Every structure is written in structure tokens, then in C-alpha cells.
């Protein structure tokens, strides 16, 4: 199942679904995260005086255990709440991503836009986009990527979705970033031509994005869609 940042549940929604023991565990976990955030030094990235640079905060251990205590279907939401409550710095976010399972990595990616990290977490997005795990690819093209990926990298992220059959609905701000993008239109047309020449179908999502790349007309409305290459006519040999 592909998860987007829009599907993350709020604390109120989780409380309505969780049993007493799970709610108590979540209360404790979020309290630990809030305590760690309150102890954070003013200078970002500077360790607390009595903290070992090699020790992970206790809430990070809770991060890994979220699925066991709050059920797997709630794990993304619980982990996201922990990251936000802890005001997770880049060091924690990177550690949880690099050492985590695919599910834990997905939760990190889904939450990046809610953290005060600027563009410093882009290496995590770039790593996820190199993966073949469609859950990570879908999570990587969310709001954080829409805000921080440069045009070249963002276009390739869209193509990655098409290559891996991740629905382009997962791409945050697709309409906004694709509109009038002639280079993206060229890349999509080339991809469609390659598929057609190989006798493979052109994904409907490609046609959707290609239509979005049309520049707006004088009235501010999108121009008519650009057609993807048609399949070649059969020959006598075929």
C-alpha cells in the first residue's frame, strides 16, 4: 500500500482508534519526544552538554516500536507525530532513515515537510528516488520534494514514478510545477516514443502529466493537451 502525507492521522484520530494500552504508550512516547525537544540547545546541531554524541534519544527507540504498540496501519502516523513532537534535527532524521526499515524510512520521508530542516534533508529524498521500493518513491515525491527539489531533479522524480508505476497522484503540487514545463514535456514525449517503439503501452499517467505541461493561454487557463506519440501502424511483416 502506498502512503501519502495526506493520509497521516492526527493525534485525535489515533486516540479514537487505539486501545487503552496503546494510548498510554503513545502518551509516554510523545512526552519523551517533547522532553528531548525542550532540552535541545539553542544552536542547532550542538549536542546537549551531558548527552553522549553516540547515544540515541529514548524517543528514537519508540520510533522503531510504533507498529508493535499501535498496530502497523497506524505506524506511519505515530512515527510522524514523534518526529514533529521532538522537533527532530537533521542528525536524528538521518539516523532514523539510514538505520531504519523501509517502513521507518517511509515515515521519515512523509514527515520532512513538517520539520524545520530547510533543504538539508534533500540527500534522503535523493536516496529514496534511487530505490526500487515504490513505497519509498511515493513518499519521496511529497510536499518536501515539491518545495526543495530543483527543476532537473524534480522532472526525473516524475519520470521515476512513471518507470516504477507509482501513481502520479502521489506527486505533490504536480499541477503547479508541471505547468508550462517544456523540458518535462520533451522528456515525457521521448519516454512515450521509446515505449511505443518497443511495442509497450504508454501509461495513462504520462498522458495526464503531459497535458499539465501545456502553457497557460492568455486568459490564464491551461492550453490544450499535447498528444503522446501514437502507436506505429502495423506493417505487412507484423
PDB file of C-alpha atoms in Angstrom:
ATOM      1  CA  UNK A   1       0.000   0.000   0.000  1.00  0.00           C
ATOM      2  CA  UNK A   2       1.335   3.427  -0.960  1.00  0.00           C
ATOM      3  CA  UNK A   3       1.003   6.058   1.737  1.00  0.00           C
ATOM      4  CA  UNK A   4       0.995   9.824   1.234  1.00  0.00           C
ATOM      5  CA  UNK A   5       1.438  12.612   3.760  1.00  0.00           C
ATOM      6  CA  UNK A   6      -2.258  13.408   3.333  1.00  0.00           C
ATOM      7  CA  UNK A   7      -3.157  10.044   4.843  1.00  0.00           C
ATOM      8  CA  UNK A   8      -1.321  10.639   8.130  1.00  0.00           C
ATOM      9  CA  UNK A   9      -3.698  10.576  11.087  1.00  0.00           C
ATOM     10  CA  UNK A  10      -3.890  13.273  13.745  1.00  0.00           C
ATOM     11  CA  UNK A  11      -3.444  12.578  17.453  1.00  0.00           C
ATOM     12  CA  UNK A  12      -7.204  12.909  17.925  1.00  0.00           C
ATOM     13  CA  UNK A  13      -7.874  10.347  15.196  1.00  0.00           C
ATOM     14  CA  UNK A  14      -5.349   7.951  16.689  1.00  0.00           C
ATOM     15  CA  UNK A  15      -6.825   8.292  20.172  1.00  0.00           C
ATOM     16  CA  UNK A  16     -10.223   7.332  18.750  1.00  0.00           C
ATOM     17  CA  UNK A  17      -8.785   4.144  17.238  1.00  0.00           C
ATOM     18  CA  UNK A  18      -6.261   2.957  19.806  1.00  0.00           C
ATOM     19  CA  UNK A  19      -6.966   0.877  22.876  1.00  0.00           C
ATOM     20  CA  UNK A  20      -6.051   1.984  26.377  1.00  0.00           C
ATOM     21  CA  UNK A  21      -2.628   0.378  26.475  1.00  0.00           C
ATOM     22  CA  UNK A  22      -1.656   1.773  23.078  1.00  0.00           C
ATOM     23  CA  UNK A  23      -2.841   5.276  24.024  1.00  0.00           C
ATOM     24  CA  UNK A  24      -0.804   5.116  27.231  1.00  0.00           C
ATOM     25  CA  UNK A  25       2.263   4.015  25.268  1.00  0.00           C
ATOM     26  CA  UNK A  26       1.767   6.865  22.784  1.00  0.00           C
ATOM     27  CA  UNK A  27       1.352   9.383  25.638  1.00  0.00           C
ATOM     28  CA  UNK A  28       4.672   8.277  27.112  1.00  0.00           C
ATOM     29  CA  UNK A  29       6.434   8.264  23.752  1.00  0.00           C
ATOM     30  CA  UNK A  30       5.279  11.772  22.847  1.00  0.00           C
ATOM     31  CA  UNK A  31       6.184  13.035  26.323  1.00  0.00           C
ATOM     32  CA  UNK A  32       9.716  11.710  25.854  1.00  0.00           C
ATOM     33  CA  UNK A  33       9.927  13.376  22.453  1.00  0.00           C
ATOM     34  CA  UNK A  34       8.676  16.694  23.863  1.00  0.00           C
ATOM     35  CA  UNK A  35      11.155  16.464  26.742  1.00  0.00           C
ATOM     36  CA  UNK A  36      14.018  15.921  24.306  1.00  0.00           C
ATOM     37  CA  UNK A  37      12.870  18.904  22.237  1.00  0.00           C
ATOM     38  CA  UNK A  38      12.750  21.097  25.352  1.00  0.00           C
ATOM     39  CA  UNK A  39      16.323  20.120  26.210  1.00  0.00           C
ATOM     40  CA  UNK A  40      17.598  20.906  22.733  1.00  0.00           C
ATOM     41  CA  UNK A  41      20.294  23.615  22.724  1.00  0.00           C
ATOM     42  CA  UNK A  42      19.671  26.920  21.016  1.00  0.00           C
ATOM     43  CA  UNK A  43      22.369  26.225  18.437  1.00  0.00           C
ATOM     44  CA  UNK A  44      21.012  23.577  16.088  1.00  0.00           C
ATOM     45  CA  UNK A  45      23.223  20.527  15.763  1.00  0.00           C
ATOM     46  CA  UNK A  46      25.116  21.175  19.027  1.00  0.00           C
ATOM     47  CA  UNK A  47      24.757  18.197  21.393  1.00  0.00           C
ATOM     48  CA  UNK A  48      23.396  18.682  24.903  1.00  0.00           C
ATOM     49  CA  UNK A  49      26.308  19.015  27.361  1.00  0.00           C
ATOM     50  CA  UNK A  50      25.602  15.787  29.287  1.00  0.00           C
ATOM     51  CA  UNK A  51      24.465  13.795  26.251  1.00  0.00           C
ATOM     52  CA  UNK A  52      26.729  11.271  24.601  1.00  0.00           C
ATOM     53  CA  UNK A  53      27.148  12.021  20.886  1.00  0.00           C
ATOM     54  CA  UNK A  54      26.697   8.274  20.296  1.00  0.00           C
ATOM     55  CA  UNK A  55      23.509   7.835  22.334  1.00  0.00           C
ATOM     56  CA  UNK A  56      20.118   7.977  20.656  1.00  0.00           C
ATOM     57  CA  UNK A  57      17.294   9.808  22.463  1.00  0.00           C
ATOM     58  CA  UNK A  58      14.746   7.447  24.023  1.00  0.00           C
ATOM     59  CA  UNK A  59      12.004   8.613  21.659  1.00  0.00           C
ATOM     60  CA  UNK A  60      14.028   7.272  18.711  1.00  0.00           C
ATOM     61  CA  UNK A  61      13.735   3.787  20.211  1.00  0.00           C
ATOM     62  CA  UNK A  62       9.983   4.341  20.437  1.00  0.00           C
ATOM     63  CA  UNK A  63      10.015   5.276  16.761  1.00  0.00           C
ATOM     64  CA  UNK A  64      11.038   1.754  15.784  1.00  0.00           C
ATOM     65  CA  UNK A  65       8.474   0.156  18.127  1.00  0.00           C
ATOM     66  CA  UNK A  66       5.461   2.155  16.908  1.00  0.00           C
ATOM     67  CA  UNK A  67       3.981  -0.643  14.825  1.00  0.00           C
ATOM     68  CA  UNK A  68       4.163  -3.201  17.633  1.00  0.00           C
ATOM     69  CA  UNK A  69       2.401  -0.975  20.135  1.00  0.00           C
ATOM     70  CA  UNK A  70      -0.052   0.959  17.942  1.00  0.00           C
ATOM     71  CA  UNK A  71      -0.630  -1.513  15.069  1.00  0.00           C
ATOM     72  CA  UNK A  72       1.106  -1.405  11.710  1.00  0.00           C
ATOM     73  CA  UNK A  73      -1.666   0.565   9.991  1.00  0.00           C
ATOM     74  CA  UNK A  74      -1.003   3.427  12.440  1.00  0.00           C
ATOM     75  CA  UNK A  75       2.787   3.243  12.437  1.00  0.00           C
ATOM     76  CA  UNK A  76       3.386   5.995   9.854  1.00  0.00           C
ATOM     77  CA  UNK A  77       1.147   8.401  11.759  1.00  0.00           C
ATOM     78  CA  UNK A  78       2.649   7.604  15.165  1.00  0.00           C
ATOM     79  CA  UNK A  79       6.200   7.947  13.861  1.00  0.00           C
ATOM     80  CA  UNK A  80       5.340  11.240  12.198  1.00  0.00           C
ATOM     81  CA  UNK A  81       3.911  12.585  15.458  1.00  0.00           C
ATOM     82  CA  UNK A  82       7.094  11.582  17.276  1.00  0.00           C
ATOM     83  CA  UNK A  83       9.304  13.395  14.757  1.00  0.00           C
ATOM     84  CA  UNK A  84       7.212  16.553  14.978  1.00  0.00           C
ATOM     85  CA  UNK A  85       6.939  16.479  18.773  1.00  0.00           C
ATOM     86  CA  UNK A  86      10.698  16.023  19.096  1.00  0.00           C
ATOM     87  CA  UNK A  87      11.338  18.799  16.581  1.00  0.00           C
ATOM     88  CA  UNK A  88      13.722  16.219  15.132  1.00  0.00           C
ATOM     89  CA  UNK A  89      17.040  17.697  13.979  1.00  0.00           C
ATOM     90  CA  UNK A  90      18.786  16.550  10.834  1.00  0.00           C
ATOM     91  CA  UNK A  91      21.029  14.203  12.845  1.00  0.00           C
ATOM     92  CA  UNK A  92      18.043  12.269  14.206  1.00  0.00           C
ATOM     93  CA  UNK A  93      16.186  12.269  10.911  1.00  0.00           C
ATOM     94  CA  UNK A  94      19.243  10.959   9.066  1.00  0.00           C
ATOM     95  CA  UNK A  95      19.969   8.295  11.678  1.00  0.00           C
ATOM     96  CA  UNK A  96      16.380   7.022  11.683  1.00  0.00           C
ATOM     97  CA  UNK A  97      16.341   6.917   7.893  1.00  0.00           C
ATOM     98  CA  UNK A  98      19.713   5.247   7.414  1.00  0.00           C
ATOM     99  CA  UNK A  99      19.243   2.673  10.172  1.00  0.00           C
ATOM    100  CA  UNK A 100      15.531   2.095   9.703  1.00  0.00           C
ATOM    101  CA  UNK A 101      13.425  -0.454   7.891  1.00  0.00           C
ATOM    102  CA  UNK A 102      11.620   0.505   4.692  1.00  0.00           C
ATOM    103  CA  UNK A 103       8.524   1.347   6.754  1.00  0.00           C
ATOM    104  CA  UNK A 104      10.546   3.569   9.099  1.00  0.00           C
ATOM    105  CA  UNK A 105      12.219   5.290   6.152  1.00  0.00           C
ATOM    106  CA  UNK A 106       8.818   5.944   4.621  1.00  0.00           C
ATOM    107  CA  UNK A 107       7.614   7.628   7.807  1.00  0.00           C
ATOM    108  CA  UNK A 108      10.665   9.895   7.803  1.00  0.00           C
ATOM    109  CA  UNK A 109      10.082  10.897   4.183  1.00  0.00           C
ATOM    110  CA  UNK A 110       6.395  11.590   4.807  1.00  0.00           C
ATOM    111  CA  UNK A 111       7.224  13.968   7.666  1.00  0.00           C
ATOM    112  CA  UNK A 112      10.130  16.019   6.284  1.00  0.00           C
ATOM    113  CA  UNK A 113       7.908  18.925   5.216  1.00  0.00           C
ATOM    114  CA  UNK A 114       6.652  19.273   8.809  1.00  0.00           C
ATOM    115  CA  UNK A 115      10.155  19.743  10.233  1.00  0.00           C
ATOM    116  CA  UNK A 116      12.324  22.856  10.221  1.00  0.00           C
ATOM    117  CA  UNK A 117      15.111  21.429   8.080  1.00  0.00           C
ATOM    118  CA  UNK A 118      15.236  23.701   5.050  1.00  0.00           C
ATOM    119  CA  UNK A 119      16.790  21.811   2.156  1.00  0.00           C
ATOM    120  CA  UNK A 120      19.275  19.913   4.340  1.00  0.00           C
ATOM    121  CA  UNK A 121      17.312  16.643   4.105  1.00  0.00           C
ATOM    122  CA  UNK A 122      17.430  16.501   0.303  1.00  0.00           C
ATOM    123  CA  UNK A 123      20.009  13.664   0.374  1.00  0.00           C
ATOM    124  CA  UNK A 124      17.332  11.446   1.918  1.00  0.00           C
ATOM    125  CA  UNK A 125      14.908  12.288  -0.895  1.00  0.00           C
ATOM    126  CA  UNK A 126      17.597  11.607  -3.479  1.00  0.00           C
ATOM    127  CA  UNK A 127      18.405   8.260  -1.874  1.00  0.00           C
ATOM    128  CA  UNK A 128      14.746   7.198  -1.871  1.00  0.00           C
ATOM    129  CA  UNK A 129      14.367   8.144  -5.527  1.00  0.00           C
ATOM    130  CA  UNK A 130      17.250   5.812  -6.389  1.00  0.00           C
ATOM    131  CA  UNK A 131      15.407   2.915  -4.752  1.00  0.00           C
ATOM    132  CA  UNK A 132      13.122   0.437  -6.459  1.00  0.00           C
ATOM    133  CA  UNK A 133      10.762   0.276  -3.486  1.00  0.00           C
ATOM    134  CA  UNK A 134       7.621   2.004  -4.742  1.00  0.00           C
ATOM    135  CA  UNK A 135       6.574   2.876  -1.190  1.00  0.00           C
ATOM    136  CA  UNK A 136       9.720   4.949  -0.764  1.00  0.00           C
ATOM    137  CA  UNK A 137       9.415   6.545  -4.190  1.00  0.00           C
ATOM    138  CA  UNK A 138       5.810   7.574  -3.474  1.00  0.00           C
ATOM    139  CA  UNK A 139       6.783   9.038  -0.099  1.00  0.00           C
ATOM    140  CA  UNK A 140       9.766  10.865  -1.610  1.00  0.00           C
ATOM    141  CA  UNK A 141       7.688  12.897  -4.085  1.00  0.00           C
ATOM    142  CA  UNK A 142       5.589  14.543  -1.393  1.00  0.00           C
ATOM    143  CA  UNK A 143       5.490  18.192  -0.230  1.00  0.00           C
ATOM    144  CA  UNK A 144       9.160  18.329   0.809  1.00  0.00           C
ATOM    145  CA  UNK A 145      10.314  17.354  -2.688  1.00  0.00           C
ATOM    146  CA  UNK A 146       7.863  19.804  -4.249  1.00  0.00           C
ATOM    147  CA  UNK A 147       9.342  22.599  -2.140  1.00  0.00           C
ATOM    148  CA  UNK A 148      13.043  21.789  -2.415  1.00  0.00           C
ATOM    149  CA  UNK A 149      13.953  19.672  -5.462  1.00  0.00           C
ATOM    150  CA  UNK A 150      15.428  21.727  -8.291  1.00  0.00           C
ATOM    151  CA  UNK A 151      13.669  21.503 -11.680  1.00  0.00           C
ATOM    152  CA  UNK A 152      16.067  18.917 -13.122  1.00  0.00           C
ATOM    153  CA  UNK A 153      15.796  16.570 -10.139  1.00  0.00           C
ATOM    154  CA  UNK A 154      12.030  17.068  -9.885  1.00  0.00           C
ATOM    155  CA  UNK A 155      11.493  16.135 -13.546  1.00  0.00           C
ATOM    156  CA  UNK A 156      13.476  12.949 -13.041  1.00  0.00           C
ATOM    157  CA  UNK A 157      11.405  12.209  -9.937  1.00  0.00           C
ATOM    158  CA  UNK A 158       8.250  12.385 -12.065  1.00  0.00           C
ATOM    159  CA  UNK A 159       9.826  10.040 -14.615  1.00  0.00           C
ATOM    160  CA  UNK A 160      10.813   7.687 -11.796  1.00  0.00           C
ATOM    161  CA  UNK A 161       7.150   7.472 -10.832  1.00  0.00           C
ATOM    162  CA  UNK A 162       6.245   6.557 -14.399  1.00  0.00           C
ATOM    163  CA  UNK A 163       9.047   3.975 -14.638  1.00  0.00           C
ATOM    164  CA  UNK A 164       8.030   2.304 -11.367  1.00  0.00           C
ATOM    165  CA  UNK A 165       4.271   2.709 -11.896  1.00  0.00           C
ATOM    166  CA  UNK A 166       3.826   4.902  -8.843  1.00  0.00           C
ATOM    167  CA  UNK A 167       0.601   6.881  -9.451  1.00  0.00           C
ATOM    168  CA  UNK A 168       1.437  10.494 -10.276  1.00  0.00           C
ATOM    169  CA  UNK A 169      -1.290  11.463  -7.824  1.00  0.00           C
ATOM    170  CA  UNK A 170       1.444  10.919  -5.223  1.00  0.00           C
ATOM    171  CA  UNK A 171       3.472  13.838  -6.644  1.00  0.00           C
ATOM    172  CA  UNK A 172       2.775  16.905  -4.537  1.00  0.00           C
ATOM    173  CA  UNK A 173       1.995  20.143  -6.399  1.00  0.00           C
ATOM    174  CA  UNK A 174       2.188  18.336  -9.711  1.00  0.00           C
ATOM    175  CA  UNK A 175      -0.161  20.793 -11.451  1.00  0.00           C
ATOM    176  CA  UNK A 176       1.829  23.785 -10.237  1.00  0.00           C
ATOM    177  CA  UNK A 177       5.311  22.517 -11.063  1.00  0.00           C
ATOM    178  CA  UNK A 178       4.468  20.811 -14.373  1.00  0.00           C
ATOM    179  CA  UNK A 179       2.544  23.686 -15.933  1.00  0.00           C
ATOM    180  CA  UNK A 180       4.406  25.213 -18.867  1.00  0.00           C
ATOM    181  CA  UNK A 181       7.466  22.990 -18.322  1.00  0.00           C
ATOM    182  CA  UNK A 182       8.632  22.457 -21.902  1.00  0.00           C
ATOM    183  CA  UNK A 183      11.629  20.369 -20.830  1.00  0.00           C
ATOM    184  CA  UNK A 184       9.408  17.986 -18.890  1.00  0.00           C
ATOM    185  CA  UNK A 185       7.121  17.760 -21.928  1.00  0.00           C
ATOM    186  CA  UNK A 186      10.120  16.818 -24.092  1.00  0.00           C
ATOM    187  CA  UNK A 187      11.259  14.149 -21.632  1.00  0.00           C
ATOM    188  CA  UNK A 188       7.770  12.688 -21.424  1.00  0.00           C
ATOM    189  CA  UNK A 189       7.398  12.649 -25.207  1.00  0.00           C
ATOM    190  CA  UNK A 190      10.758  10.885 -25.559  1.00  0.00           C
ATOM    191  CA  UNK A 191       9.731   8.317 -22.948  1.00  0.00           C
ATOM    192  CA  UNK A 192       6.404   7.750 -24.691  1.00  0.00           C
ATOM    193  CA  UNK A 193       8.155   7.344 -28.065  1.00  0.00           C
ATOM    194  CA  UNK A 194      10.515   4.756 -26.572  1.00  0.00           C
ATOM    195  CA  UNK A 195       7.601   2.792 -25.128  1.00  0.00           C
ATOM    196  CA  UNK A 196       5.709   2.944 -28.409  1.00  0.00           C
ATOM    197  CA  UNK A 197       8.720   1.862 -30.457  1.00  0.00           C
ATOM    198  CA  UNK A 198       9.151  -1.111 -28.128  1.00  0.00           C
ATOM    199  CA  UNK A 199       5.516  -2.085 -28.587  1.00  0.00           C
ATOM    200  CA  UNK A 200       4.684  -1.290 -24.981  1.00  0.00           C
ATOM    201  CA  UNK A 201       1.663   0.762 -23.869  1.00  0.00           C
ATOM    202  CA  UNK A 202       2.075   4.405 -22.871  1.00  0.00           C
ATOM    203  CA  UNK A 203       0.942   4.839 -19.253  1.00  0.00           C
ATOM    204  CA  UNK A 204      -2.211   6.900 -18.881  1.00  0.00           C
ATOM    205  CA  UNK A 205      -0.445   8.837 -16.123  1.00  0.00           C
ATOM    206  CA  UNK A 206       2.108  10.001 -18.706  1.00  0.00           C
ATOM    207  CA  UNK A 207      -0.659  11.492 -20.800  1.00  0.00           C
ATOM    208  CA  UNK A 208      -2.028  13.166 -17.678  1.00  0.00           C
ATOM    209  CA  UNK A 209       1.289  14.844 -16.847  1.00  0.00           C
ATOM    210  CA  UNK A 210       1.950  15.729 -20.476  1.00  0.00           C
ATOM    211  CA  UNK A 211      -1.358  17.583 -20.596  1.00  0.00           C
ATOM    212  CA  UNK A 212      -0.341  19.535 -17.500  1.00  0.00           C
ATOM    213  CA  UNK A 213       2.858  20.765 -19.154  1.00  0.00           C
ATOM    214  CA  UNK A 214       0.898  22.840 -21.668  1.00  0.00           C
ATOM    215  CA  UNK A 215       1.462  26.570 -21.018  1.00  0.00           C
ATOM    216  CA  UNK A 216      -1.490  28.638 -19.873  1.00  0.00           C
ATOM    217  CA  UNK A 217      -3.280  30.682 -22.515  1.00  0.00           C
ATOM    218  CA  UNK A 218      -3.749  34.447 -22.313  1.00  0.00           C
ATOM    219  CA  UNK A 219      -6.710  34.016 -20.015  1.00  0.00           C
ATOM    220  CA  UNK A 220      -4.619  32.016 -17.561  1.00  0.00           C
ATOM    221  CA  UNK A 221      -6.214  28.684 -18.500  1.00  0.00           C
ATOM    222  CA  UNK A 222      -4.120  25.657 -19.497  1.00  0.00           C
ATOM    223  CA  UNK A 223      -3.779  25.248 -23.242  1.00  0.00           C
ATOM    224  CA  UNK A 224      -4.959  22.094 -24.956  1.00  0.00           C
ATOM    225  CA  UNK A 225      -3.111  18.866 -24.085  1.00  0.00           C
ATOM    226  CA  UNK A 226      -0.094  17.739 -26.041  1.00  0.00           C
ATOM    227  CA  UNK A 227      -0.636  14.349 -27.610  1.00  0.00           C
ATOM    228  CA  UNK A 228       1.707  11.500 -26.798  1.00  0.00           C
ATOM    229  CA  UNK A 229       3.146   9.684 -29.820  1.00  0.00           C
ATOM    230  CA  UNK A 230       0.667   7.305 -31.377  1.00  0.00           C
ATOM    231  CA  UNK A 231       1.414   3.631 -31.801  1.00  0.00           C
ATOM    232  CA  UNK A 232       3.049   2.833 -35.157  1.00  0.00           C
ATOM    233  CA  UNK A 233       0.821   1.439 -37.887  1.00  0.00           C
ATOM    234  CA  UNK A 234       1.190  -2.317 -38.395  1.00  0.00           C
ATOM    235  CA  UNK A 235       3.345  -3.420 -41.310  1.00  0.00           C
ATOM    236  CA  UNK A 236       2.977  -6.464 -43.517  1.00  0.00           C
ATOM    237  CA  UNK A 237       5.696  -8.194 -41.507  1.00  0.00           C
ATOM    238  CA  UNK A 238       3.695  -7.680 -38.326  1.00  0.00           C
TER     239      UNK A 238
END
